[in-house]
Short mmCIF file of C-alpha atoms and ligand atoms in Angstrom, two decimals:
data_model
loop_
_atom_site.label_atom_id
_atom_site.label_comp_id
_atom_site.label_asym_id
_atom_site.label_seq_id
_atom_site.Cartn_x
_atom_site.Cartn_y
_atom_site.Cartn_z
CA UNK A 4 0.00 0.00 0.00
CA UNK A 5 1.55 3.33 -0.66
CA UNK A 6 1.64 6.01 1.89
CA UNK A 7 0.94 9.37 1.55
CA UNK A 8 2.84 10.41 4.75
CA UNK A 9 6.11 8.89 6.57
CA UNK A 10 7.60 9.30 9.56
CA UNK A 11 11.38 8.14 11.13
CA UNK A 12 12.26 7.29 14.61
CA UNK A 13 14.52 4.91 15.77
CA UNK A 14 11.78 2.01 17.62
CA UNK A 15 8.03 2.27 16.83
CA UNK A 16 6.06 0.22 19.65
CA UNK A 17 2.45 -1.08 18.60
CA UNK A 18 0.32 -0.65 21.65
CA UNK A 19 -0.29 1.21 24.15
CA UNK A 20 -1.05 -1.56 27.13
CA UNK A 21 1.32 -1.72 30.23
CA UNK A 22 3.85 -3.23 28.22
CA UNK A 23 4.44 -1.06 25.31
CA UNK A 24 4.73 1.91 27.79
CA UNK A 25 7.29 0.06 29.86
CA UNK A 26 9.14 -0.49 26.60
CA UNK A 27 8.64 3.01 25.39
CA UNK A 28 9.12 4.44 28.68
CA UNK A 29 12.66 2.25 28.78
CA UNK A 30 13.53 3.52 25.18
CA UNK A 31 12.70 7.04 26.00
CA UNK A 32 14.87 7.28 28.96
CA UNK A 33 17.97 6.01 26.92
CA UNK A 34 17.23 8.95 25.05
CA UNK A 35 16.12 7.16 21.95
CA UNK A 36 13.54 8.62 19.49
CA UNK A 37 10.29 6.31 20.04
CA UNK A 38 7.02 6.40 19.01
CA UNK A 39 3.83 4.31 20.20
CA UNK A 40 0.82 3.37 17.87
CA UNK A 41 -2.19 2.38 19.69
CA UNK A 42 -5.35 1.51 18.11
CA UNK A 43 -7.90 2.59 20.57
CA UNK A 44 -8.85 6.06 21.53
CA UNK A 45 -7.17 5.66 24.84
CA UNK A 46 -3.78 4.24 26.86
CA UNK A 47 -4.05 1.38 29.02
CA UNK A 48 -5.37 -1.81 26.96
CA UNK A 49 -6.33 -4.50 29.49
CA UNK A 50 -5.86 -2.20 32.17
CA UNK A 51 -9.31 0.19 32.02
CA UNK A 52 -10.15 2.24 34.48
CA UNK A 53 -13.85 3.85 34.33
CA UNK A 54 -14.45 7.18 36.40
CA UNK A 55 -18.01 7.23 34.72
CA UNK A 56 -20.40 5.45 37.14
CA UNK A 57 -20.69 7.67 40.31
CA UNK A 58 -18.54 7.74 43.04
CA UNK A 59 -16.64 4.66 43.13
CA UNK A 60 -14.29 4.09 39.80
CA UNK A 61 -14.08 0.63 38.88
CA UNK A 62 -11.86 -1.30 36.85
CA UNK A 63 -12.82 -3.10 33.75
CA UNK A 64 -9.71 -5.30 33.57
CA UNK A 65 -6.67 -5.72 35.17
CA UNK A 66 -6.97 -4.62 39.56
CA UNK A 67 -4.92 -6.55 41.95
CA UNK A 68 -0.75 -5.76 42.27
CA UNK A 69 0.46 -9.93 42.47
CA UNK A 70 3.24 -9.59 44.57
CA UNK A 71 5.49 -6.64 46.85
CA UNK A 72 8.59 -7.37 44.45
CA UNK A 73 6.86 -6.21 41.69
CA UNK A 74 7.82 -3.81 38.27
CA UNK A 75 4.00 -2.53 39.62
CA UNK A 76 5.27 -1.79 43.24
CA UNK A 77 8.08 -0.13 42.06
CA UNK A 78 7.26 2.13 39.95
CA UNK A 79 3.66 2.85 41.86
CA UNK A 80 6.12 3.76 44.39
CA UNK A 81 8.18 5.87 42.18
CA UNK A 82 4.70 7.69 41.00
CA UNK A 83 3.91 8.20 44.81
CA UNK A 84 1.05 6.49 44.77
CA UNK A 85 -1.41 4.68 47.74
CA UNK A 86 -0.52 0.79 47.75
CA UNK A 87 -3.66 -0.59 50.04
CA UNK A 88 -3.24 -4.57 50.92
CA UNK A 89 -5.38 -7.22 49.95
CA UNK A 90 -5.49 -10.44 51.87
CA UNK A 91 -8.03 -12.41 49.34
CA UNK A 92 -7.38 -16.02 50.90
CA UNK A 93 -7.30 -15.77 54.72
CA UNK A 94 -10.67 -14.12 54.72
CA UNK A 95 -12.47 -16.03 51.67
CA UNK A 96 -15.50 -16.96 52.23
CA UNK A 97 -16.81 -20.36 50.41
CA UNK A 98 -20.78 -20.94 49.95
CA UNK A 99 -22.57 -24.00 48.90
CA UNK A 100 -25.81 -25.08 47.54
CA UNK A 101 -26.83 -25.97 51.21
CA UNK A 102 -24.96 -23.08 53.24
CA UNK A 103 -24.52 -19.06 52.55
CA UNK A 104 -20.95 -17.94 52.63
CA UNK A 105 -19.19 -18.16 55.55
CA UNK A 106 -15.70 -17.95 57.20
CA UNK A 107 -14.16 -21.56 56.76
CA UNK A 108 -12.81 -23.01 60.06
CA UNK A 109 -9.65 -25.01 60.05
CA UNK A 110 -10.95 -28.33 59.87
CA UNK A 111 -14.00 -27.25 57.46
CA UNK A 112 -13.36 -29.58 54.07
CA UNK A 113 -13.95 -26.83 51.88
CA UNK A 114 -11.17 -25.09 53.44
CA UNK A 115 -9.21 -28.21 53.75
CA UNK A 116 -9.26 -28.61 49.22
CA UNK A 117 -8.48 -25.16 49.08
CA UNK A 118 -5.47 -25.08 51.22
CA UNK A 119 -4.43 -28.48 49.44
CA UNK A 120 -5.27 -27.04 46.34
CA UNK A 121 -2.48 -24.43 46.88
CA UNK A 122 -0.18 -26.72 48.27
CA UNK A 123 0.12 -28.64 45.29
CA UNK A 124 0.29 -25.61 43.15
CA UNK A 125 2.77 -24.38 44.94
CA UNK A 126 4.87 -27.65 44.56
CA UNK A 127 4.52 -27.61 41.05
CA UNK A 128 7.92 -26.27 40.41
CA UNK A 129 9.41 -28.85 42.21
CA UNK A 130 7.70 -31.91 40.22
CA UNK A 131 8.10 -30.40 37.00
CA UNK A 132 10.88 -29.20 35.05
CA UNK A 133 11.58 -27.78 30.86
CA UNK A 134 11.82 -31.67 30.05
CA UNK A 135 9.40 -33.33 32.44
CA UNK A 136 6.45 -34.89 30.51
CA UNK A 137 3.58 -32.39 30.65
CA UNK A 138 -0.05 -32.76 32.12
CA UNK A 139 -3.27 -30.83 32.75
CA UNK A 140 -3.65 -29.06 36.19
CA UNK A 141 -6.22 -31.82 36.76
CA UNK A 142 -4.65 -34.75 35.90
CA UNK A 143 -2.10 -33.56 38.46
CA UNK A 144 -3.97 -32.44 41.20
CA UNK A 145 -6.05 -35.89 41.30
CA UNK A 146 -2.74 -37.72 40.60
CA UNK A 147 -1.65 -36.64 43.80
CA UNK A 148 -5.67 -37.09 45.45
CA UNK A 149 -7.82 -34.44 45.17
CA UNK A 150 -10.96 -35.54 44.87
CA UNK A 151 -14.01 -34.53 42.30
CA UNK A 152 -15.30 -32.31 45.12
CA UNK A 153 -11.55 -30.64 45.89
CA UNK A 154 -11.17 -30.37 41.74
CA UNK A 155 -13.91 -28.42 41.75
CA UNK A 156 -13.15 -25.67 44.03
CA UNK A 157 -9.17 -25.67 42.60
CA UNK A 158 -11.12 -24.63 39.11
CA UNK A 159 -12.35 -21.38 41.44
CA UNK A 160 -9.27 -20.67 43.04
CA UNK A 161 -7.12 -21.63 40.65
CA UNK A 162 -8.06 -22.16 37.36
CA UNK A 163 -10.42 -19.08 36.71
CA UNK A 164 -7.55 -17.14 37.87
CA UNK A 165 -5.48 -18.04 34.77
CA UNK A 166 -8.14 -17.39 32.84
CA UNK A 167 -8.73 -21.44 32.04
CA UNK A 168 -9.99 -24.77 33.10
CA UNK A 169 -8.18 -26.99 35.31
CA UNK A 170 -8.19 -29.18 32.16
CA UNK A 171 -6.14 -27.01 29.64
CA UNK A 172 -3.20 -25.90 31.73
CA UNK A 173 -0.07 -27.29 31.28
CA UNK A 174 1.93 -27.93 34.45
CA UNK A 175 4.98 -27.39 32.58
CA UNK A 176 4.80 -23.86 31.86
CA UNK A 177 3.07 -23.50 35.36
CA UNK A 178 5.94 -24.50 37.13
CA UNK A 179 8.37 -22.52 35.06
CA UNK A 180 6.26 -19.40 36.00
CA UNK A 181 6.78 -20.45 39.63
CA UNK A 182 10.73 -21.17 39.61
CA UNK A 183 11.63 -17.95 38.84
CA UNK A 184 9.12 -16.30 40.97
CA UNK A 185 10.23 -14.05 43.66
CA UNK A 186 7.13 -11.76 43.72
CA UNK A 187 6.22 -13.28 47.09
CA UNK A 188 2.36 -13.99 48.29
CA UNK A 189 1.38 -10.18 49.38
CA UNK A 190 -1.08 -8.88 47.14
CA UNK A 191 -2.46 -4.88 46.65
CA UNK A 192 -4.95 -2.52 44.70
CA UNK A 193 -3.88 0.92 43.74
CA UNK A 194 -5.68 3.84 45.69
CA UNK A 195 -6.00 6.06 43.14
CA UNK A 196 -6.45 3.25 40.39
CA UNK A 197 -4.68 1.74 37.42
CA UNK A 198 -5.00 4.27 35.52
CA UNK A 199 -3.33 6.86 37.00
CA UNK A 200 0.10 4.67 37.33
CA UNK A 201 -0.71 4.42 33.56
CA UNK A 202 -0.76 8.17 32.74
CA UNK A 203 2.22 8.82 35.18
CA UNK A 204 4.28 5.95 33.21
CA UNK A 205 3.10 7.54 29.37
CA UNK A 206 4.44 11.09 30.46
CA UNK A 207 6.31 13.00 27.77
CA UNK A 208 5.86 10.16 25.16
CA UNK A 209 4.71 9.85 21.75
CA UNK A 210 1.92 7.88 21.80
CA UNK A 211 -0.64 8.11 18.87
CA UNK A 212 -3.85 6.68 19.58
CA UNK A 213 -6.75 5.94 17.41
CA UNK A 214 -4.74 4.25 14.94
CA UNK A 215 -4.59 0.74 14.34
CA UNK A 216 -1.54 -0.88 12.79
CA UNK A 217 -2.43 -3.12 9.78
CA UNK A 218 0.67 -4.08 8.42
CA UNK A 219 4.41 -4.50 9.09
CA UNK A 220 6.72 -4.56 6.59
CA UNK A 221 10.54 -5.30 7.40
CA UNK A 222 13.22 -4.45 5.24
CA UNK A 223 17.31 -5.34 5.79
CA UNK A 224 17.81 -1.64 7.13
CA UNK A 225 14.44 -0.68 8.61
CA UNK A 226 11.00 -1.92 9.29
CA UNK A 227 7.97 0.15 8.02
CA UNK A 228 4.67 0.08 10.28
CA UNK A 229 1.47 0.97 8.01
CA UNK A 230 -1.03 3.13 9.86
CA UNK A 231 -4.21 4.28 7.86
CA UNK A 232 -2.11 7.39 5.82
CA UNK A 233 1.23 7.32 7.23
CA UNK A 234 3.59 5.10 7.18
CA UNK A 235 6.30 5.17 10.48
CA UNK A 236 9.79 3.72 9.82
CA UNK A 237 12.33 2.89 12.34
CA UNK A 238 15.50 0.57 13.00
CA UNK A 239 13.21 -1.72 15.26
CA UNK A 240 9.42 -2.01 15.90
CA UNK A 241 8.25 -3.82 19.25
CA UNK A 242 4.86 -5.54 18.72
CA UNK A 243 2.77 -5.45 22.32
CA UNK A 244 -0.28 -6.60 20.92
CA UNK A 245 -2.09 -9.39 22.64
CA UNK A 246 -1.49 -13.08 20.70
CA UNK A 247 -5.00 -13.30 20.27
CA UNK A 248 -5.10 -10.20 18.10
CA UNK A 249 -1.85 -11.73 16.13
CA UNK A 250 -3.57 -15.19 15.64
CA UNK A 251 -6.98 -13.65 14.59
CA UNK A 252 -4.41 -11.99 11.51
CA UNK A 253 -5.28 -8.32 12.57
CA UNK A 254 -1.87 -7.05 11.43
CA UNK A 255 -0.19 -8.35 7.49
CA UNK A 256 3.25 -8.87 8.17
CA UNK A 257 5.85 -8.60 5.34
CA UNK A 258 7.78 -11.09 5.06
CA UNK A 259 5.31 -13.86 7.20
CA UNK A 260 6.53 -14.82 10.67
CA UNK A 261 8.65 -17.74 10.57
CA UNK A 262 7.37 -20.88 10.71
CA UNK A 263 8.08 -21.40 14.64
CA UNK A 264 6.45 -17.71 15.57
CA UNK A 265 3.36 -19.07 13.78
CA UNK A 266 3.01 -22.01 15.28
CA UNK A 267 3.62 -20.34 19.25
CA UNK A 268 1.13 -17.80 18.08
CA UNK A 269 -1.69 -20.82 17.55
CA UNK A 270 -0.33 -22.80 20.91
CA UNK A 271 -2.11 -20.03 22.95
CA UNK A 272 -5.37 -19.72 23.93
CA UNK A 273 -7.41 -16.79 25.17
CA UNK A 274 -10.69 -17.68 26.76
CA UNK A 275 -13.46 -15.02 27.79
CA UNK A 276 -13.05 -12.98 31.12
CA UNK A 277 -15.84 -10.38 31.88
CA UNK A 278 -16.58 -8.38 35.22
CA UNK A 279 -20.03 -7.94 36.26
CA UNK A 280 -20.67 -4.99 39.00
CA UNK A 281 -23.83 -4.89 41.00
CA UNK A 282 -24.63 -1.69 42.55
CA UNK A 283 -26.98 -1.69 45.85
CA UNK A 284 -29.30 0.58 47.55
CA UNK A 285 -27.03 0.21 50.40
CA UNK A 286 -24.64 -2.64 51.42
CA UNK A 287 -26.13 -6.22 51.52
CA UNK A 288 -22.92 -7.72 53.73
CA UNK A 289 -21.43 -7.60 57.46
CA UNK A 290 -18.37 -5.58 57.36
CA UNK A 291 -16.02 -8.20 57.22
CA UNK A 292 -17.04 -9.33 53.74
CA UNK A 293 -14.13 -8.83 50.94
CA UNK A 294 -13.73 -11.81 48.70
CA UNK A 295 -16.08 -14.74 48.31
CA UNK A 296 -16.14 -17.68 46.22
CA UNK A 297 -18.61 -20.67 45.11
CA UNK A 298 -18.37 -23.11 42.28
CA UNK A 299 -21.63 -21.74 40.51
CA UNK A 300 -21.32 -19.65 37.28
CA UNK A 301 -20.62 -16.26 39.00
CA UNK A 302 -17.81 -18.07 40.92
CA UNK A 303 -16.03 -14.73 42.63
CA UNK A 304 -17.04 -12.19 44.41
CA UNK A 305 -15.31 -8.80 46.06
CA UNK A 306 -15.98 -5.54 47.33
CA UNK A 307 -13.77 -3.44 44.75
CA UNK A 308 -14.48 0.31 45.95
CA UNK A 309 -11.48 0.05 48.25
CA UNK A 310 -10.48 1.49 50.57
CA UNK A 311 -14.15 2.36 51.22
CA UNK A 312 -15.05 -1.03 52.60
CA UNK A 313 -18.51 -0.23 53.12
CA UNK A 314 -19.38 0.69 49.03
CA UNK A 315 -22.86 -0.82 48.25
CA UNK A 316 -21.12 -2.23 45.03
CA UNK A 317 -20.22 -6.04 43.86
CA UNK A 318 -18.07 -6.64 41.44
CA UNK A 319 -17.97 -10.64 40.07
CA UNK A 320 -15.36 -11.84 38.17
CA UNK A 321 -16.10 -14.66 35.78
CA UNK A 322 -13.67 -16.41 33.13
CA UNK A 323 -13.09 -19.49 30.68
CA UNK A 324 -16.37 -21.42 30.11
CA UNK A 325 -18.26 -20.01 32.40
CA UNK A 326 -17.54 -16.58 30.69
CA UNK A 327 -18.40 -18.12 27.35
CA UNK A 328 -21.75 -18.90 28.79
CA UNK A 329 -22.46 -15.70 30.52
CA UNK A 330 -21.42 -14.01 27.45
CA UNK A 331 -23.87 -14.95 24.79
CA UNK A 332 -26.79 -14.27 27.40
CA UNK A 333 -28.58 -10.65 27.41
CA UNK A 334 -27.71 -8.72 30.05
CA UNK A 335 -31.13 -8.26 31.63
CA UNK A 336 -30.78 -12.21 32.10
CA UNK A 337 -27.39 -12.00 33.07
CA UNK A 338 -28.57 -9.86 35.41
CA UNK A 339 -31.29 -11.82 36.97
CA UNK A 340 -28.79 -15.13 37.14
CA UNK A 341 -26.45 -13.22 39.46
CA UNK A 342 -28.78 -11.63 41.78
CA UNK A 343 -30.11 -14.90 42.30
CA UNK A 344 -26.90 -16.79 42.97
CA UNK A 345 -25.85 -13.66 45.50
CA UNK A 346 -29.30 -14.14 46.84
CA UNK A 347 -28.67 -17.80 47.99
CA UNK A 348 -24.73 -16.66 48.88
CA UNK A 349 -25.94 -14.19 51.29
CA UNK A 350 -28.59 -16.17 52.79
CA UNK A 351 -31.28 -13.55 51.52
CA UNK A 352 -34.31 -12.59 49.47
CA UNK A 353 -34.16 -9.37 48.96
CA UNK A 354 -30.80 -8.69 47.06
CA UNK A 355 -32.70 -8.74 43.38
CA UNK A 356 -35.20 -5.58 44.90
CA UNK A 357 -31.95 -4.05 46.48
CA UNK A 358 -30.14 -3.95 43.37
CA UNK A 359 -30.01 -0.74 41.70
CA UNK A 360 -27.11 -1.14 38.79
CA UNK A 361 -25.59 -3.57 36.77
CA UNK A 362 -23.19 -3.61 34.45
CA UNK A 363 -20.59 -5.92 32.70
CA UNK A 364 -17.58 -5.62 30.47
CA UNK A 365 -16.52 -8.71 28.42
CA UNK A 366 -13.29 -8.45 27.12
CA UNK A 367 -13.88 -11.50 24.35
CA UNK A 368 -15.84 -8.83 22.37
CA UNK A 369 -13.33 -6.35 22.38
CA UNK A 370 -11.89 -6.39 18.94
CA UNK A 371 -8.05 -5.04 20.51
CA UNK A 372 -7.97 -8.01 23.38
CA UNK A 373 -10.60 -11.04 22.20
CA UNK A 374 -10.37 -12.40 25.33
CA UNK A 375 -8.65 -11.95 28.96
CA UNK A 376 -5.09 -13.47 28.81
CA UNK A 377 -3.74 -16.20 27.18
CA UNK A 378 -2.62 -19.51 28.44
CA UNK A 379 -0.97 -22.58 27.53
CA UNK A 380 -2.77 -26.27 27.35
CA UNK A 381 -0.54 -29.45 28.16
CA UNK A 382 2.54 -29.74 25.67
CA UNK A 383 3.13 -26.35 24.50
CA UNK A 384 5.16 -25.04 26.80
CA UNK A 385 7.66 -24.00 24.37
CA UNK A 386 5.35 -21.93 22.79
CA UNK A 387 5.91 -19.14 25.45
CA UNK A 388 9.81 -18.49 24.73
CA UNK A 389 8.85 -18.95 20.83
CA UNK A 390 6.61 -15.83 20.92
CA UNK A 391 8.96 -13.72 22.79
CA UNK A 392 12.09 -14.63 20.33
CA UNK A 393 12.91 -11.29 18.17
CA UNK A 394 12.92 -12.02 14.83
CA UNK A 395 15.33 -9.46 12.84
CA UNK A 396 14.13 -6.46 13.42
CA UNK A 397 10.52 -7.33 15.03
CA UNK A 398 10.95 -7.86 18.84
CA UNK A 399 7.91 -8.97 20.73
CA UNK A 400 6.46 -8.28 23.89
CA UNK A 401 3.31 -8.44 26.17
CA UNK A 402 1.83 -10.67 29.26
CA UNK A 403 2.47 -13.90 26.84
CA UNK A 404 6.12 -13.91 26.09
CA UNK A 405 6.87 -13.37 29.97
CA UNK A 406 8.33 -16.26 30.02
CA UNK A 407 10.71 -15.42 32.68
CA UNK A 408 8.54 -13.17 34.69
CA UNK A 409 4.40 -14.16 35.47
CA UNK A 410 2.58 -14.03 32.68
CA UNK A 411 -1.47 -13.22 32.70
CA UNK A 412 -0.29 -10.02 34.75
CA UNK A 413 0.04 -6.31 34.79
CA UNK A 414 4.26 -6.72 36.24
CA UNK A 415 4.36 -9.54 33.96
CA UNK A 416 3.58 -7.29 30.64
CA UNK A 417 5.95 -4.76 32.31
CA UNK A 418 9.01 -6.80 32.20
CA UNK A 419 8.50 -8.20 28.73
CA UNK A 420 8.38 -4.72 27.66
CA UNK A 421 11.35 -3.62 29.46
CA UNK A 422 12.85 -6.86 28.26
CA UNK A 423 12.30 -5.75 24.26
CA UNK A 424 13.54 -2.37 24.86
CA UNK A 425 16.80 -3.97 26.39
CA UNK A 426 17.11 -5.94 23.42
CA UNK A 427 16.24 -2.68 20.95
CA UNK A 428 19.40 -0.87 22.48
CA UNK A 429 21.24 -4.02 22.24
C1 LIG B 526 -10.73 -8.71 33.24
C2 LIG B 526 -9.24 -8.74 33.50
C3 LIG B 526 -8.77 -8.71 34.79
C4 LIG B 526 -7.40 -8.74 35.04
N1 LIG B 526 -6.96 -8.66 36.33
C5 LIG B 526 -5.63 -8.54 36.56
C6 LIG B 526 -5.17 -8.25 37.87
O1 LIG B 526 -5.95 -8.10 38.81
N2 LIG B 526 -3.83 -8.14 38.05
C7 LIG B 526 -2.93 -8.27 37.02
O2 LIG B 526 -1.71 -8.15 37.25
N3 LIG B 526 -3.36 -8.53 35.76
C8 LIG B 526 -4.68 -8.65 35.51
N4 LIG B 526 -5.13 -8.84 34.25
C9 LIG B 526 -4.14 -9.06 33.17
C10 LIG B 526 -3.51 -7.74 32.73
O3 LIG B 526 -4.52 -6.81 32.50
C11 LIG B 526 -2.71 -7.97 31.46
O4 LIG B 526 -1.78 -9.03 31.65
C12 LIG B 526 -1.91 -6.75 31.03
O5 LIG B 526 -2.63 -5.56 31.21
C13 LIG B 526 -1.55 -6.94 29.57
O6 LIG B 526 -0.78 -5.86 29.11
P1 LIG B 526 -0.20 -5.92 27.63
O7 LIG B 526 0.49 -4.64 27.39
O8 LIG B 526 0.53 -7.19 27.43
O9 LIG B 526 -1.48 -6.04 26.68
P2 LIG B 526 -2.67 -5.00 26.47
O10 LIG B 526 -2.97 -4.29 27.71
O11 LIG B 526 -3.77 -5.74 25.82
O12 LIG B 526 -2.04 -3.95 25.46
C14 LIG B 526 -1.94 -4.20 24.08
C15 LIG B 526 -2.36 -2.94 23.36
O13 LIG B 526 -2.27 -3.18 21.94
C16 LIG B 526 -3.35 -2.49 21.33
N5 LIG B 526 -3.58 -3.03 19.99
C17 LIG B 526 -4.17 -4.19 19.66
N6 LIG B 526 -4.19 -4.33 18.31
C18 LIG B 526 -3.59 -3.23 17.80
C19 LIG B 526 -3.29 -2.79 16.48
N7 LIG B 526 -3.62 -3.51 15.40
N8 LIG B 526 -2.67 -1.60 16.32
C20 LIG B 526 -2.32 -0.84 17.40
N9 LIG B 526 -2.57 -1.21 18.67
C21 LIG B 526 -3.20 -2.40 18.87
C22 LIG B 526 -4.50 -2.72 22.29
O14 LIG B 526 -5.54 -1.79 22.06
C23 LIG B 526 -3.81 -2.55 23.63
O15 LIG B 526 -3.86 -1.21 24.08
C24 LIG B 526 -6.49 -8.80 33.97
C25 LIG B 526 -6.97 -8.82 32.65
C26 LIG B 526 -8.33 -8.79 32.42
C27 LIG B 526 -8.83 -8.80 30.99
#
C-alpha cells in the first residue's frame, strides 16, 4: 500500500497496554527517538479504568498488584502512589448449595481442598521441570488425590484465575512461572487506580492513539509500520499486541513470521473474562465481607471500591467457560442469574429488589484483546519463549512472552516490555 505520509524514529512500539509503555518508557529514557501506535482512543489496553459510574471508579480489567517485588510496586512507588493490601485467601469466604458464605474453620473440608489445592500448586515447580512430561492441572492435582469435590473448588481458586480450566493448563509452563518467581504472596490494589500509574508511566511520550496498525513490513535496514495514511519507519518495531489479536491476523506482516512464531502464536489460547458490577441501595454484607467464592457460574465475588469497605457495590469476576456462557446471554438475564446466585450466597431474598445497577464488560468482544489473557494447554510449553524470540528487526512483547517473569499479569507485561527495549538498544 503506498503512503501518503512517513515518519522516522529509531523504535516504533504497537500498543499502548502496560507493556508497550514500559518499553517506550525504557527507550525514551535512553534517550532514543520512540514512538507508540495504539489503536484505541485511549492508553491502558487490558488495564481500564472507568471514572463514569458515580462515586466509586471501577476497573474493567486488570486490579490486583500480584506480589510486593513487583515492576508494579516499584514504579507505583516511584509515582507516589497509595498501595492498600489485599489479603483475598485468609478471609475467603466459600458458599454451597446448602450453606450461605461463611468464614471456613480449620478443619471445614472446603477449606481443607483449598489449602491443598495451593499446596500442590505451589509444589509444582518442584515436580516439573523444561523436560518433564507435561499434564493438565487436573490430571495432576487428582494424581496426587484431590478428589471430584476438591477439583472443583481448585477450578475457582485456581483455574479461573489463569483465565482457564483446570483441564487445559499445562503444568509445565506452570511450574516454570513459579521457579523464577520471587514476587512473594502479598497482594495490593492501587488507591488512586490503574489508571493513574498508567498516565504517570506515558508522560512526555509519543503515543498516537486511534490508529490501528495493519501491516508490518521489514526491510534489511528498517522496518515500516502501516497506519491508515502514514507510514512510520524505524530501526526496530516492538509488537505489544495481545497473541489473540496476532492469531486472529489483525496485522499483514511482510515477510510472514517464521514458521516457529506461527506455530507459538496458535499454541495459545485466550478464553473469555468479563466483570459484572452490582450496585446496591445500600450494602447487603457484614463488614467483614471482601472476597467470596462458590463453584456456581458467578464463581467470585469482592468488594472493589477500596479502601471504602462499606461501598454498596459487587463486582464478580467470571472467566473461561463459564464466561463463554455468561457471554452470549442478554444482560437483563445476566442480570437476573447473578442476583439470584448472591441471593442464595448471602442467605437472603431481597438482594434482586436491592439492586439498583448492573453492568458488565466482556473483554472477548473487544476487537483489541478477544479475550482476557492467554494460556498454555498441556505440551506447548515451548510456545511461550517462541513468541517472545525477536525475529530481525521485530521484537515482541506483552503478558504472553513473559516467560521469565508471570505471565497473565500487569508486572508480567511490564518486564516483557522492558525486556524488548533492552534488546532494541542491544
Ligand atoms: C478482566 C481482567 C482482569 C485482570 N486482572 C488482573 C489483575 O488483577 N492483576 C494483574 O496483574 N493482571 C490482571 N489482568 C491481566 C492484565 O490486564 C494484562 O496481563 C496486562 O494488562 C496486559 O498488558 P499488555 O500490554 O501485554 O497487553 P494490552 O494491555 O492488551 O495492550 C496491548 C495494546 O495493543 C493495542 N492493539 C491491539 N491491536 C492493535 C493494532 N492492530 N494496532 C495498534 N494497537 C493495537 C490494544 O488496544 C492494547 O492497548 C487482567 C486482565 C483482564 C482482561
Amino acid at each position: 500500500m503506498s503512503q501518503s505520509v512517513s515518519e522516522t524514529f529509531d523504535v516504533v512500539v504497537v500498543g499502548a497496554g502496560a507493556a508497550g509503555l514500559a518499553a517506550a518508557r525504557t527507550l525514551h529514557d535512553a534517550g532514543v527517538r520512540v514512538v507508540v501506535v495504539e489503536a484505541r482512543p485511549r492508553i491502558g489496553g487490558r488495564i481500564w479504568t472507568d471514572r463514569s459510574c458515580g462515586p466509586y471508579p471501577i476497573e474493567l480489567g486488570a486490579e490486583l498488584i500480584h506480589g510486593a517485588q513487583t515492576s508494579t510496586v516499584e514504579l507505583a512507588m516511584m509515582a507516589g502512589l497509595t498501595l492498600d493490601e489485599v489479603d483475598r485467601y485468609n478471609g475467603l469466604r466459600w458458599g454451597t448449595p446448602a450453606r450461605p458464605l461463611s468464614a471456613l474453620p480449620s478443619d471445614d473440608p472446603q477449606r481443607r481442598s483449598i489449602e491443598q489445592s495451593r499446596a500442590l500448586w505451589n509444589t509444582l515447580a518442584v515436580r516439573y521441570a523444561d523436560h518433564t512430561p507435561d499434564r493438565s492441572l487436573a490430571a495432576d492435582l487428582y494424581h496426587l488425590g484431590l478428589d471430584p469435590a476438591g477439583l472443583a473448588i481448585a477450578d475457582v481458586v485456581l483455574a479461573q484465575t489463569c483465565c482457564a480450566e483446570l483441564e487445559s493448563l499445562s503444568c509445565v509452563d506452570l511450574a516454570r512461572e513459579q521457579r523464577g518467581d520471587r514476587t512473594g504472596p502479598r497482594e495490593f490494589r492501587l488507591r488512586e487506580r490503574y489508571d493513574t500509574l498508567l498516565s504517570w508511566l506515558a508522560q512526555g511520550l509519543d503515543v498516537r492513539l486511534g490508529m490501528p496498525v495493519r501491516a508490518i513490513i521489514s526491510h534489511d535496514n528498517e522496518v515500516r509500520v502501516e497506519v491508515s495514511a502514514t507510514a512510520l519507519r524505524a530501526r526496530h518495531c516492538i509488537v505489544t499486541v495481545p497473541v489473540a489479536v496476532l492469531a486472529a491476523g489483525l496485522i499483514r506482516f511482510t515477510p510472514p513470521l517464521s514458521a516457529s512464531k506461527q506455530a507459538a502464536i496458535a499454541a495459545f489460547r485466550t478464553r473469555p473474562a468479563t466483570k459484572h458490577f452490582f450496585w446496591f441501595d445500600a450494602p447487603l454484607w457484614d463488614e467483614g465481607f471482601a472476597y467470596a467464592a462458590h463453584s456456581g457460574l458467578f464463581a467470585r465475588w469482592w468488594t472493589p471500591a477500596h479502601p471504602d469497605v462499606r461501598a454498596p457495590l459487587l463486582c464478580c469476576y467470571v472467566t473461561a467457560s463459564r464466561a463463554a456462557v455468561l457471554d452470549r446471554l442478554p444482560a437483563e438475564i445476566v442480570r437476573s442469574l447473578g442476583l439470584a446466585e448472591l441471593s442464595k450466597l448471602l442467605g437472603r431474598d431481597d438482594v434482586p429488589a436491592r439492586c439498583v445497577g448492573f453492568r458488565r464488560y466482556r473483554w472477548a468482544t473487544d476487537e483489541y484483546a478477544r479475550g482476557g489473557y492467554a494460556h498454555l494447554a498441556p505440551g506447548l510449553a515451548w510456545a511461550r519463549p517462541a513468541l517472545a524470540a525477536a525475529e530481525g528487526r521485530l521484537h515482541f512483547a506483552g503478558e504472553a512472552t513473559a516467560y521469565d517473569s508471570n505471565p497473565q499479569t500487569v508486572h508480567g507485561a511490564i518486564d516483557s516490555g522492558r525486556r524488548a527495549a533492552r534488546e532494541c538498544l542491544c
